[in-house]
mmCIF file of C-alpha atoms in Angstrom:
data_model
loop_
_atom_site.group_PDB
_atom_site.id
_atom_site.type_symbol
_atom_site.label_atom_id
_atom_site.label_comp_id
_atom_site.label_asym_id
_atom_site.label_seq_id
_atom_site.Cartn_x
_atom_site.Cartn_y
_atom_site.Cartn_z
ATOM 1 C CA PRO A 65 -177.738 49.713 -278.333
ATOM 2 C CA ARG A 66 -177.606 45.964 -278.044
ATOM 3 C CA GLN A 67 -174.575 44.425 -276.343
ATOM 4 C CA PRO A 68 -172.566 41.994 -278.488
ATOM 5 C CA SER A 69 -172.644 38.355 -277.375
ATOM 6 C CA HIS A 70 -168.829 38.282 -277.446
ATOM 7 C CA PRO A 71 -166.712 41.113 -276.072
ATOM 8 C CA THR A 72 -164.865 43.328 -278.524
ATOM 9 C CA GLY A 73 -161.088 43.115 -278.647
ATOM 10 C CA GLU A 74 -160.730 46.168 -276.428
ATOM 11 C CA LEU A 75 -163.236 44.904 -273.867
ATOM 12 C CA ALA A 76 -161.652 41.443 -273.834
ATOM 13 C CA ALA A 77 -158.207 43.015 -273.305
ATOM 14 C CA MET A 78 -159.531 45.167 -270.457
ATOM 15 C CA CYS A 79 -161.149 42.142 -268.814
ATOM 16 C CA LEU A 80 -157.911 40.170 -269.155
ATOM 17 C CA ILE A 81 -155.867 42.938 -267.489
ATOM 18 C CA ILE A 82 -158.379 43.217 -264.627
ATOM 19 C CA GLN A 83 -158.530 39.429 -264.156
ATOM 20 C CA SER A 84 -154.739 39.156 -264.197
ATOM 21 C CA PHE A 85 -154.460 41.800 -261.456
ATOM 22 C CA HIS A 86 -157.009 40.002 -259.258
ATOM 23 C CA ASP A 87 -155.436 36.590 -259.911
ATOM 24 C CA HIS A 88 -152.095 37.807 -258.552
ATOM 25 C CA ALA A 89 -153.171 40.347 -255.893
ATOM 26 C CA GLY A 90 -153.498 39.321 -252.279
ATOM 27 C CA GLU A 91 -156.697 39.344 -250.252
ATOM 28 C CA ASP A 92 -156.098 43.062 -249.662
ATOM 29 C CA GLU A 93 -156.515 43.558 -253.452
ATOM 30 C CA LEU A 94 -153.047 45.110 -253.663
ATOM 31 C CA LEU A 95 -149.947 43.748 -255.377
ATOM 32 C CA ASP A 96 -146.886 43.608 -253.176
ATOM 33 C CA LYS A 97 -143.473 43.447 -254.880
ATOM 34 C CA THR A 98 -143.412 39.655 -254.847
ATOM 35 C CA GLU A 99 -146.898 39.407 -256.355
ATOM 36 C CA LEU A 100 -146.070 42.027 -258.998
ATOM 37 C CA LYS A 101 -142.868 40.229 -259.970
ATOM 38 C CA ARG A 102 -144.778 36.932 -260.231
ATOM 39 C CA LEU A 103 -147.467 38.599 -262.375
ATOM 40 C CA LEU A 104 -144.895 40.119 -264.739
ATOM 41 C CA LYS A 105 -142.866 36.904 -264.985
ATOM 42 C CA THR A 106 -146.032 34.875 -265.651
ATOM 43 C CA GLU A 107 -147.879 37.263 -267.956
ATOM 44 C CA MET A 108 -144.900 38.964 -269.667
ATOM 45 C CA PRO A 109 -142.015 36.496 -269.441
ATOM 46 C CA GLY A 110 -139.780 38.326 -271.933
ATOM 47 C CA LEU A 111 -140.003 41.662 -270.160
ATOM 48 C CA LEU A 112 -136.892 42.905 -268.406
ATOM 49 C CA PHE A 113 -137.602 44.911 -265.287
ATOM 50 C CA SER A 114 -136.211 45.898 -261.929
ATOM 51 C CA LEU A 115 -138.454 46.505 -258.951
ATOM 52 C CA ASP A 116 -135.654 46.785 -256.435
ATOM 53 C CA ASP A 117 -135.739 50.591 -256.398
ATOM 54 C CA GLN A 118 -135.375 51.736 -252.795
ATOM 55 C CA GLY A 119 -137.911 54.516 -253.331
ATOM 56 C CA SER A 120 -140.695 52.335 -254.687
ATOM 57 C CA ALA A 121 -143.759 51.567 -252.603
ATOM 58 C CA ASP A 122 -144.192 48.148 -251.035
ATOM 59 C CA LYS A 123 -147.657 47.652 -252.547
ATOM 60 C CA MET A 124 -149.421 48.686 -255.726
ATOM 61 C CA SER A 125 -153.118 49.498 -256.088
ATOM 62 C CA PHE A 126 -155.176 48.696 -259.187
ATOM 63 C CA PRO A 127 -154.986 52.321 -260.480
ATOM 64 C CA GLU A 128 -151.182 52.228 -260.078
ATOM 65 C CA TYR A 129 -151.099 48.863 -261.866
ATOM 66 C CA MET A 130 -153.133 50.320 -264.752
ATOM 67 C CA THR A 131 -150.696 53.241 -265.016
ATOM 68 C CA LEU A 132 -147.844 50.725 -265.229
ATOM 69 C CA MET A 133 -149.679 48.669 -267.881
ATOM 70 C CA ALA A 134 -150.420 51.825 -269.911
ATOM 71 C CA SER A 135 -146.744 52.786 -269.730
ATOM 72 C CA PHE A 136 -145.747 49.312 -270.931
ATOM 73 C CA ALA A 137 -148.268 49.515 -273.777
ATOM 74 C CA CYS A 138 -146.881 52.877 -274.908
ATOM 75 C CA ALA A 139 -143.286 51.668 -274.663
ATOM 76 C CA CYS A 140 -144.000 48.424 -276.547
ATOM 77 C CA GLN A 141 -146.341 49.816 -279.206
ATOM 78 C CA GLY A 142 -143.761 49.708 -282.002
ATOM 79 C CA GLN A 143 -142.698 46.139 -281.243
ATOM 80 C CA VAL A 144 -146.274 44.884 -280.983
ATOM 81 C CA LYS A 145 -147.256 46.685 -284.180
ATOM 82 C CA SER A 146 -144.425 44.984 -286.090
ATOM 83 C CA MET A 147 -145.597 41.554 -284.835
ATOM 84 C CA MET A 148 -149.135 42.054 -286.160
#
């Protein structure tokens, strides 16, 4: 099948999530707590969160970031749906 000249909504969203991760991750391609907080404050300014949990890891890989984003999407689905 022929590829569309413009990405679909889902593909554009996926590209945006990937680009956002790489824009905020360090050269090691991991998000430390400071980078993650900056990403969330920049990309999701209304989101309340706490990353000061003593048991949390110091860095987050892209797969871990995607798990977090998927969790946010599931948790926010109702609110986003009502805004559409």
